[in-house]
Coordinates of C-alpha atoms and ligand atoms in Angstrom, one line a residue:
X1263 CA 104.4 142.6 18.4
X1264 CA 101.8 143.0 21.1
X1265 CA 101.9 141.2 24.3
X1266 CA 105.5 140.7 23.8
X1267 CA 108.3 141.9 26.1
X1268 CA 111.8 141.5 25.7
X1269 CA 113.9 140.2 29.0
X1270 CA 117.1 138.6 30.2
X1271 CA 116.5 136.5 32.3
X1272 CA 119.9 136.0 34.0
X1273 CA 118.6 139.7 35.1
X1274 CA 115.2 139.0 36.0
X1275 CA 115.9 136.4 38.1
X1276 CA 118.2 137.2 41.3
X1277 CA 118.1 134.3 43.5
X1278 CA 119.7 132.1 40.8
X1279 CA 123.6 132.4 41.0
X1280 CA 124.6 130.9 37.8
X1281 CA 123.2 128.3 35.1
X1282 CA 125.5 125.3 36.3
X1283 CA 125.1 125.7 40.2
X1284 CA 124.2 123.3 42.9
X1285 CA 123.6 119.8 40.6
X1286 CA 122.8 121.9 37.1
X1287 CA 125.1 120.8 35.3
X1288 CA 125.9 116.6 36.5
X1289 CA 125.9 115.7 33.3
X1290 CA 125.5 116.8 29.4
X1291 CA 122.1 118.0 27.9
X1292 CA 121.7 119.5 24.7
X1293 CA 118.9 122.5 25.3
X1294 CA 118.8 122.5 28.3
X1295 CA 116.4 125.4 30.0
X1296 CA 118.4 127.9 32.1
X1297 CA 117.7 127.8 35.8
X1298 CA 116.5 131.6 35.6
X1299 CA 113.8 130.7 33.6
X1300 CA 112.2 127.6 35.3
X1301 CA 112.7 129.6 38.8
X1302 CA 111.2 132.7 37.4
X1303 CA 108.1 130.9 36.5
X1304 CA 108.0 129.2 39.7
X1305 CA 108.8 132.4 41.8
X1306 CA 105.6 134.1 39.7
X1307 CA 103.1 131.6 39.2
X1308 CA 103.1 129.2 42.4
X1309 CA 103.4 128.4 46.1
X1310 CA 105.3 126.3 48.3
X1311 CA 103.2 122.8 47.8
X1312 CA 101.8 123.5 44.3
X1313 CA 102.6 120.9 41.5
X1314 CA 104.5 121.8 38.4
X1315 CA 104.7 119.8 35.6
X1316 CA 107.1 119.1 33.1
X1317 CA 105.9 116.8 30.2
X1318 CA 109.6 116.8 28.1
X1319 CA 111.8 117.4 31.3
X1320 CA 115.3 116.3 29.5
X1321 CA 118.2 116.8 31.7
X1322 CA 115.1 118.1 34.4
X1323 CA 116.2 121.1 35.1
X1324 CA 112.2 121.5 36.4
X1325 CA 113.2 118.9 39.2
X1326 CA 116.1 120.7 40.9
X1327 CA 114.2 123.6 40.9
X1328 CA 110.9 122.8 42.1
X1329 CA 112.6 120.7 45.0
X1330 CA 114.7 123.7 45.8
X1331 CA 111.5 125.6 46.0
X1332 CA 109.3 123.3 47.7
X1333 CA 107.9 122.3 44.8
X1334 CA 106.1 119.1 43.8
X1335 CA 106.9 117.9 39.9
X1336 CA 105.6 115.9 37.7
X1337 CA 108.1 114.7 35.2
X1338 CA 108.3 112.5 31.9
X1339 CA 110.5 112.4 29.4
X1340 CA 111.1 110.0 26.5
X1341 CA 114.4 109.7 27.0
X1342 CA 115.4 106.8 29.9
X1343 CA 118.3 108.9 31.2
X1344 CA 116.1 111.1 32.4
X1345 CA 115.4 109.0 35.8
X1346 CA 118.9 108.8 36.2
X1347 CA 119.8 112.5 36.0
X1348 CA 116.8 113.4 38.0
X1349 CA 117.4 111.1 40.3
X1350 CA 120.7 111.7 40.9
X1351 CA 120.7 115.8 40.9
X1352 CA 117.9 115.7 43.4
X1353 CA 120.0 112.9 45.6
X1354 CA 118.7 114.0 49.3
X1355 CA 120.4 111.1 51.0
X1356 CA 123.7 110.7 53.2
X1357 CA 126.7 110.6 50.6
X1358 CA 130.7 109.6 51.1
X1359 CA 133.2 109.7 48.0
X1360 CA 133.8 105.9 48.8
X1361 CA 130.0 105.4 47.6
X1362 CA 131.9 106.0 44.3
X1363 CA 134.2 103.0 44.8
X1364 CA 134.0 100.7 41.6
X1365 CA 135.1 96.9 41.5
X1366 CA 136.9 97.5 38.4
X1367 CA 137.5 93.2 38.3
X1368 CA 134.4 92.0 38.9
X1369 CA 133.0 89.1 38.1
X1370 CA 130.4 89.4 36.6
X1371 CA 130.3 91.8 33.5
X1372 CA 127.6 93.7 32.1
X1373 CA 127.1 93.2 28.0
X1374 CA 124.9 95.5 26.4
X1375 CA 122.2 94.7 24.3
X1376 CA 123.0 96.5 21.6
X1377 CA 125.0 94.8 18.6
X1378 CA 126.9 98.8 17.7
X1379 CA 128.1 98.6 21.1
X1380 CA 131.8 97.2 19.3
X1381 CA 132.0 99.8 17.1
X1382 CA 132.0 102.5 19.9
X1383 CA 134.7 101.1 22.0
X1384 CA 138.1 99.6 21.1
X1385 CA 138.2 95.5 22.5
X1386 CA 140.3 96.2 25.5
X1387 CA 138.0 99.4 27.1
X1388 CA 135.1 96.8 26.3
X1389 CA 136.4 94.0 28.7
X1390 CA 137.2 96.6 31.8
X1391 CA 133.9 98.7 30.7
X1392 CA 131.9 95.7 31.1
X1393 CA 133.2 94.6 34.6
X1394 CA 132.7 97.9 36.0
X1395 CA 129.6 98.4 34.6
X1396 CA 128.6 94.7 35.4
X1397 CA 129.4 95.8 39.1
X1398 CA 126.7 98.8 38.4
X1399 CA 123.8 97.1 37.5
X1400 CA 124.4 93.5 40.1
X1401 CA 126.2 95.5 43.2
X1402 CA 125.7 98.8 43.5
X1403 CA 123.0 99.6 46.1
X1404 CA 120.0 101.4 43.7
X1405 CA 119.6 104.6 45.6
X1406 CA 123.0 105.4 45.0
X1407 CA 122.6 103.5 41.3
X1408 CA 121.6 107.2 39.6
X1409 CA 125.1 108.8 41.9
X1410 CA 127.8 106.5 40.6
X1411 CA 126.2 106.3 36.7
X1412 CA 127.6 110.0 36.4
X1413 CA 130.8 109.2 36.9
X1414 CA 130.9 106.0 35.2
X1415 CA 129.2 107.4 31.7
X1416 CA 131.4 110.2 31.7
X1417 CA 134.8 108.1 31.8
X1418 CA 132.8 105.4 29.6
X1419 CA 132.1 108.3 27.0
X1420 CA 136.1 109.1 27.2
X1421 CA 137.1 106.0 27.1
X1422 CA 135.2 105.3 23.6
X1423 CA 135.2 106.4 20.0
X1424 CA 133.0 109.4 20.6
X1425 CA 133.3 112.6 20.0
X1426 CA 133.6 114.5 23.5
X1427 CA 132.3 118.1 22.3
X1428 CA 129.6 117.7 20.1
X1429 CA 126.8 116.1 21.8
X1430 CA 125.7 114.1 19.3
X1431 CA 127.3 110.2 19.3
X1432 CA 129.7 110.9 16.8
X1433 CA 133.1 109.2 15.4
X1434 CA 135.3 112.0 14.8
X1435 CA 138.9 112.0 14.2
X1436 CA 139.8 113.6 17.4
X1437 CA 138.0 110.9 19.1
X1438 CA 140.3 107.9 16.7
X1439 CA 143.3 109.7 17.6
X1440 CA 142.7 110.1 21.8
X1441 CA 142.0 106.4 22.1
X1442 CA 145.0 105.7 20.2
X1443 CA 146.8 107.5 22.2
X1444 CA 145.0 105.6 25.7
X1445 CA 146.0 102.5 23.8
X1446 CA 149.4 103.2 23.9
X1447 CA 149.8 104.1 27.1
X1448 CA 148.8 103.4 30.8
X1449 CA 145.2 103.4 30.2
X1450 CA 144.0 101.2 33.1
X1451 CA 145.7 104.2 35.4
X1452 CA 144.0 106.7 33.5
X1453 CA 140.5 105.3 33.7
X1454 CA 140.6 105.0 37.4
X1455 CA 142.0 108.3 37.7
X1456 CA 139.7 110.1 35.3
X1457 CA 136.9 108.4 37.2
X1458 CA 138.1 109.5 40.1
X1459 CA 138.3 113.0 39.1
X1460 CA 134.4 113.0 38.0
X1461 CA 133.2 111.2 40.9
X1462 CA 134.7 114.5 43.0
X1463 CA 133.1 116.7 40.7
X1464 CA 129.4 114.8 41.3
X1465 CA 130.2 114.6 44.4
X1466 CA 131.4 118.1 44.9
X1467 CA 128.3 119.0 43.1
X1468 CA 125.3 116.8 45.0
X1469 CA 126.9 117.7 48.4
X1470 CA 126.8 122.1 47.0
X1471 CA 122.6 121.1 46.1
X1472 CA 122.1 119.7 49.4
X1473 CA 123.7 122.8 51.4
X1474 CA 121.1 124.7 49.3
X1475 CA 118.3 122.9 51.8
X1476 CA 116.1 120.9 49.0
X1477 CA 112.9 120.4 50.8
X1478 CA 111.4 116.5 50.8
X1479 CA 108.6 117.1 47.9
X1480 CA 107.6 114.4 45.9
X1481 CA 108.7 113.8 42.3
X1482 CA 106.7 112.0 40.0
X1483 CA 109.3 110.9 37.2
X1484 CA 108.4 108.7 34.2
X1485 CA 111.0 108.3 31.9
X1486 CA 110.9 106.2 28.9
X1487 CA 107.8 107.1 28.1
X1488 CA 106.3 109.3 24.8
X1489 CA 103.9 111.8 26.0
X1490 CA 101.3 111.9 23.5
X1491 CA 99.8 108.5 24.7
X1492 CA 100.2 109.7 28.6
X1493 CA 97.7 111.2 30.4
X1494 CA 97.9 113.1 33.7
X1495 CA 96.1 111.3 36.8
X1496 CA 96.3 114.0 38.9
X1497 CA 95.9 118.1 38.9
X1498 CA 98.7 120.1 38.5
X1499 CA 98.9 123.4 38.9
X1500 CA 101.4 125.1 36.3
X1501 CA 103.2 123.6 33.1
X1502 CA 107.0 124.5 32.6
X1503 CA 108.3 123.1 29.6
X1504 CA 110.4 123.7 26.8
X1505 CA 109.6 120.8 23.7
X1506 CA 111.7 119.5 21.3
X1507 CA 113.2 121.7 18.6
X1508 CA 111.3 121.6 15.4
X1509 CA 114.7 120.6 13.7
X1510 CA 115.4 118.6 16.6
X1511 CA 118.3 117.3 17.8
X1512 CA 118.0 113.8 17.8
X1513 CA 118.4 112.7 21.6
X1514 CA 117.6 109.0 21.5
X1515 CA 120.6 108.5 18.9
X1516 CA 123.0 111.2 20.8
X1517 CA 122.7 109.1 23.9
X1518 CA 122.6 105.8 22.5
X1519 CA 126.3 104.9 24.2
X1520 CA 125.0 105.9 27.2
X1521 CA 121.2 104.2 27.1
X1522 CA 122.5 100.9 25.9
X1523 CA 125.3 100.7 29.2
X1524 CA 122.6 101.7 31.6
X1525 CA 120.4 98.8 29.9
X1526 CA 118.4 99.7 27.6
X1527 CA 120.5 98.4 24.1
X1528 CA 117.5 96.5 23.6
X1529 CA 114.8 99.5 23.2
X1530 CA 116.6 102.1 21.3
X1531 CA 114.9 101.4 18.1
X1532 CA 111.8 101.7 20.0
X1533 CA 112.1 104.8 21.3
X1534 CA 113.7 106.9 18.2
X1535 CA 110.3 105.8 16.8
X1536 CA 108.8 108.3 19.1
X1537 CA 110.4 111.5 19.1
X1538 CA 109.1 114.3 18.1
X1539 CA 109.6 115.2 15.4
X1540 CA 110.6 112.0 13.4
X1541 CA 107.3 110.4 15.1
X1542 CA 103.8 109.6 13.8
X1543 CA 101.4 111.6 16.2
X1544 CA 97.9 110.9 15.5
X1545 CA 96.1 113.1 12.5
X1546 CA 94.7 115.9 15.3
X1547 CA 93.9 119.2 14.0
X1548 CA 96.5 122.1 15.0
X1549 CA 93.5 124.9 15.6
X1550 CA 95.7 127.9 14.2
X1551 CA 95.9 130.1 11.5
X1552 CA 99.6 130.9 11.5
X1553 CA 100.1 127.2 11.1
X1554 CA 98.1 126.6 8.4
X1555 CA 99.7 129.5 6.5
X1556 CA 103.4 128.6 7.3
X1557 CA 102.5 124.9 6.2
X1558 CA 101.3 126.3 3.0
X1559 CA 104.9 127.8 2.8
X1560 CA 106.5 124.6 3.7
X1561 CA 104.5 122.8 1.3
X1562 CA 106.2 125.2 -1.6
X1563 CA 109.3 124.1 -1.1
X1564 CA 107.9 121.0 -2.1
X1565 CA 110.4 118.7 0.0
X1566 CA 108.2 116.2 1.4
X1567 CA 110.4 115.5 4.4
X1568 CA 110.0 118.8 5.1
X1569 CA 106.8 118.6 5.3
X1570 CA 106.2 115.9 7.1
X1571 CA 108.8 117.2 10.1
X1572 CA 106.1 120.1 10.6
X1573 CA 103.2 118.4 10.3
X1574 CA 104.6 115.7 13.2
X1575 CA 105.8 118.6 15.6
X1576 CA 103.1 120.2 16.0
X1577 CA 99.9 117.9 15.6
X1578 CA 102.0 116.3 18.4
X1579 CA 102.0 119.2 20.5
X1580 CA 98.4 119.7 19.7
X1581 CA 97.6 116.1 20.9
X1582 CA 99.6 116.3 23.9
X1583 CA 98.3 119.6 24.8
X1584 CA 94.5 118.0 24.1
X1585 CA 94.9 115.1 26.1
X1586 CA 96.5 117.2 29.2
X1587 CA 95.7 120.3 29.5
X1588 CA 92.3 120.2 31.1
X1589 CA 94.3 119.1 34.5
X1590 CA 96.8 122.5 34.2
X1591 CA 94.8 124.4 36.9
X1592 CA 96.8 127.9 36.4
X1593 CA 99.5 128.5 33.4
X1594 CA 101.3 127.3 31.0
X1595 CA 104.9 128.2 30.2
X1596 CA 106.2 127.1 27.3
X1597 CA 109.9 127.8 26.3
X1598 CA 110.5 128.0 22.6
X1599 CA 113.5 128.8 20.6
X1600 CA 113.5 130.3 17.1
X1601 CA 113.0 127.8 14.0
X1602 CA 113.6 128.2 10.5
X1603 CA 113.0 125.6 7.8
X1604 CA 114.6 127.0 4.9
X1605 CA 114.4 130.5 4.9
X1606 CA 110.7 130.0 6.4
X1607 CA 110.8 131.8 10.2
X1608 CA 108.4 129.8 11.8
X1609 CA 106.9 131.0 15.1
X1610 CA 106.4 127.7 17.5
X1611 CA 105.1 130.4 19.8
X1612 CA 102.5 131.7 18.5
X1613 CA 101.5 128.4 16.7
X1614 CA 101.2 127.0 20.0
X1615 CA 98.9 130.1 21.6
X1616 CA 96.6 129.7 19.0
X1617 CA 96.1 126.8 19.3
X1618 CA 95.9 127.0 23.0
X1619 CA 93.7 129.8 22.2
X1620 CA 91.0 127.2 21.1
X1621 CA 91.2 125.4 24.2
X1622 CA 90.1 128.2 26.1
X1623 CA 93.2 129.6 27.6
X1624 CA 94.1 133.4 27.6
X1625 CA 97.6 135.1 26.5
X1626 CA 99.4 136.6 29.3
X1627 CA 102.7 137.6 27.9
X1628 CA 105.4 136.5 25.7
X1629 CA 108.8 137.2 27.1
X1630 CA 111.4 137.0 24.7
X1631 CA 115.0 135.9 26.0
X1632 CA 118.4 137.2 24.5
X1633 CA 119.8 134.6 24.8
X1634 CA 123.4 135.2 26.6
X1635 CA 125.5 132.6 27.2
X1636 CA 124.8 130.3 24.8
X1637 CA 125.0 133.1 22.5
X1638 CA 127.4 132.2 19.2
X1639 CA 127.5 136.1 18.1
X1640 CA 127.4 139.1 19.9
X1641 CA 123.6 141.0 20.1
X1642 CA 124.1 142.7 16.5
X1643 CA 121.7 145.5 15.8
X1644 CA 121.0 147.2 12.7
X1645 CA 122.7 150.4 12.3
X1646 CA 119.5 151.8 10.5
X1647 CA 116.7 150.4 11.7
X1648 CA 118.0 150.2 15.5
X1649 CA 116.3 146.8 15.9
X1650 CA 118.1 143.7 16.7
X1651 CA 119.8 141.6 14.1
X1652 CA 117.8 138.2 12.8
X1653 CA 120.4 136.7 13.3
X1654 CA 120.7 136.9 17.2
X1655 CA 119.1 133.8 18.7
X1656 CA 116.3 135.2 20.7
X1657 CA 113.9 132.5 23.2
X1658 CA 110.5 132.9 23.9
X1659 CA 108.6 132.4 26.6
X1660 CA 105.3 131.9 26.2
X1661 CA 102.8 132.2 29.2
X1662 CA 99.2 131.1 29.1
X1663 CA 96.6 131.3 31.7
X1664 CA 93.4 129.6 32.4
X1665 CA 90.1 132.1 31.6
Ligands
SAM1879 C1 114.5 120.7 24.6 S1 114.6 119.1 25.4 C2 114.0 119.5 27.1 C3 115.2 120.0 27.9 C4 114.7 120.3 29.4 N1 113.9 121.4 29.4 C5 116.0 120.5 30.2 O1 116.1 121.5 30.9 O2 116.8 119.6 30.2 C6 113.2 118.3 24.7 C7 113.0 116.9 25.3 O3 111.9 116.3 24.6 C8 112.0 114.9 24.7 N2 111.1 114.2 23.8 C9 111.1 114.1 22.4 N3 110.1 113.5 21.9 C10 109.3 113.1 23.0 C11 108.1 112.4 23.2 N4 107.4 111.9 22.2 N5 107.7 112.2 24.5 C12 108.4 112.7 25.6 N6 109.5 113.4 25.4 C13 110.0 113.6 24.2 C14 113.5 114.7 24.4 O4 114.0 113.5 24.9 C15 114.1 115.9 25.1 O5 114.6 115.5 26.4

C-alpha cells in the first residue's frame, strides 16, 4: 500500500549493538520497543537538546535512549514501575556492588497492602521477604532506592508462586513444584546467593550504560498516572511511542507481585481501572473511516465485549492524541503491532493516521518492521504469490509530521 516501506530495523540502525545492551534489559517488559527503533527515530527526527516524548513509556526504552543521545524526555506511564526502571536504567551516579548490600534481619518489616499478597508466597519467604523489603523502603538511601529494587523483585519473583517465563502473574505448576523444592532445602543460602548473582548482573549492566557516556539531560517521568486526563505543560518536539495492544496484555495485573512490594498494594484496583483497553475513555469521536468500517465488522460478531475493547482503544487514543498533540512541534512516531479480533485484521496504523489526518498532520511514511527476534516462525512467503505469509508478525511504524 502506498507510503509504506518495508525495513528491519536491526539493519537500519548501526549504532545500536544489540536490543539488551547497556541497561536494556534491567528487568522484564512485555512489548517492549527495540532500541533500533526509538534510536532511529531519534537519529532522523531531532537534535542534541530537543525533547521527546513518550506518553506510554513501559519499561522506557525512550529514556535510555534519549539520555544516550542528549536527549530530553518526557515520560508517563500508568504503570508505577515505570519510575523505578527508568530511574534505575538511567542511574548516572557513583555505584559499588556493596550499595546492593541487604539487611536481610531487619527490624522492621515491610507488609504489603495488598490482602493476595499470601497467596503468592509460601509463610516462610513472607517473613524474610518482608524484612528485606522493610529495609528497602525505611533504609535504603532513595537514589539508590530504583538500583537495589532490581535485584530484590527479581529474587522476590523467584522466591514466590509465580510463574518465571510467562510474564503474566501466574500460578503454574512449575512454579508449586520449584518452591517446594526451596522449601526443602537451604533456601535462606539460596536467596542470598541468587540475589547476589542479580545484583552483579544490574550492576554489570548500569556500570556497561554509564561507559556509554549518558549525557546529564533532564527526564520528566510521571508514572502512575493514565494519560488521557494528562496534559503536556510544555513543548516537545517529537512523540515516540508504541500504545497498548488492542488485545492487551494486561500490565497492571502481570506486575501486581511486584507493585504491591514496592508499595503500592493499596492502588492496584485503581489503576487496572485505567488501562487501555479495559478502561472507560470519554465518548470522543475517532475521525476515520477505516474505523468506522472495521467497527461495523466487530459489531457482526455481535460479542459485546468485543466491542466494547475497540471502542475503548481507540476513542482513548483519540482523546489522548486531542488533548496533546497541539504541543508535538515536529512528528509523531507511533509503533504499532498487528491486531486481529476474530478473524478481523485491524489496522491500528492507519486508524490512528486518519485520525491524525483530521488534526492537521501529514503522512510521512509507514515503515513496516519484520519483526526478528521476537519472531515465533520463520518469515514464510507464499510460494505463489511471492508475498510474505499473514502469518509473520510484521510492526509498523507510523510517522506523522506537522503541515
Ligand atoms: C506496549 S507498552 C509500552 C512499552 C514501551 N514502549 C517500552 O519500550 O517498554 C504499553 C504501555 O501502556 C501503558 N498504559 C496502558 N494504559 C495506559 C493509560 N491509560 N495511561 C498510560 N499508560 C497506559 C501500559 O502500562 C504499558 O506500559
Amino acid at each position: 500500500m502506498q507510503g509504506k516501506v518495508e525495513v528491519l530495523f536491526r539493519e537500519l540502525v548501526r549504532d545500536v549493538p544489540s536490543t539488551t545492551y547497556a541497561t536494556h534489559a534491567l528487568y522484564m517488559y512485555p512489548a517492549k520497543f527495540i532500541p533500533h527503533v526509538v534510536r532511529y527515530v531519534i537519529n532522523k527526527y531531532t537534535n542534541p537538546g530537543d525533547w521527546v516524548f513518550d506518553p506510554f513509556a513501559g519499561y522506557g526504552t525512550v529514556a535510555i535512549e534519549a539520555s544516550l543521545t542528549g536527549r530530553n524526555a518526557v515520560l508517563w506511564d500508568l504503570n508505577p514501575i515505570m519510575e523505578v526502571l527508568v530511574k534505575a536504567s538511567t542511574y548516572m551516579g557513583e555505584l559499588r556492588l556493596s550499595d546492593f548490600d541487604i539487611d536481610w534481619g531487619f527490624s522492621r518489616p515491610y507488609r504489603p497492602l495488598w490482602s493476595n499478597i499470601n497467596y503468592w508466597h509460601p509463610r516462610e519467604f513472607y517473613e524474610v521477604l518482608s524484612r528485606a523489603w522493610g529495609f528497602w523502603h525505611y533504609a535504603v538511601p532513595s537514589d539508590l532506592k530504583p538500583v537495589v529494587a532490581i535485584p530484590l523483585l527479581k529474587v522476590t519473583r523467584y522466591f514466590s508462586y509465580a510463574d518465571l517465563e510467562i510474564a503474566k502473574l501466574y500460578k503454574s505448576r512449575e512454579a508449586e513444584a520449584r518452591v517446594k523444592e526451596l522449601l526443602s532445602s537451604d533456601w535462606r543460602s539460596k536467596l542470598r546467593e541468587l540475589y547476589w548473582q542479580y545484583a552483579r548482573e544490574t550492576y554489570d549492566k548500569i556500570r556497561d550504560y554509564q561507559y556509554r557516556g549518558p549525557k546529564r539531560v533532564e527526564l520528566i517521568v510521571r508514572a502512575g498516572v493514565d494519560s488521557l486526563n494528562m496534559r503536556l505543560d510544555r513543548d516537545v518536539d517529537v512523540l515516540i511511542t508504541s500504545p497498548p495492544y488492542l488485545q492487551a496484555q494486561e500490565y497492571i495485573r502481570s506486575f501486581k507481585l511486584e507493585l504491591a512490594w514496592l508499595g503500592y498494594g493499596n492502588k492496584l484496583t485503581e489503576l487496572s481501572k485505567h488501562e487501555i483497553p479495559y478502561n472507560n475513555p470519554p465518548n470522543v469521536k475517532v475521525n476515520s473511516e477505516t474505523y468506522a468500517r472495521i467497527r461495523e465488522e466487530v459489531r457482526k460478531l455481535d460479542h459485546e465485549k468485543l466491542l466494547e475493547i475497540y471502542d475503548a482503544y481507540f476513542k482513548s487514543l483519540a482523546h489522548f492524541l486531542n488533548n496533546n498533540h497541539e504541543r508535538v512541534g515536529r512528528v509523531m512516531a507511533i509503533f504499532v503491532g498487528p491486531t486481529k479480533i476474530r478473524n478481523i485484521r485491524v489496522p491500528i496504523d492507519e486508524i490512528l493516521r486518519e485520525h491524525l489526518e483530521s488534526l492537521g498532520w501529514k503522512h510521512e511514511v509507514t515503515l513496516v518492521d519484520k519483526i526478528v527476534s521476537r519472531r515465533l516462525f520463520k518469515v514464510e512467503r507464499n510460494p505463489a504469490t511471492g508475498l510474505v505469509d499473514e502469518r509473520t508478525p510484521t510492526e509498523h511504524l507510523l510517522i506523522m509530521s506537522k503541515n
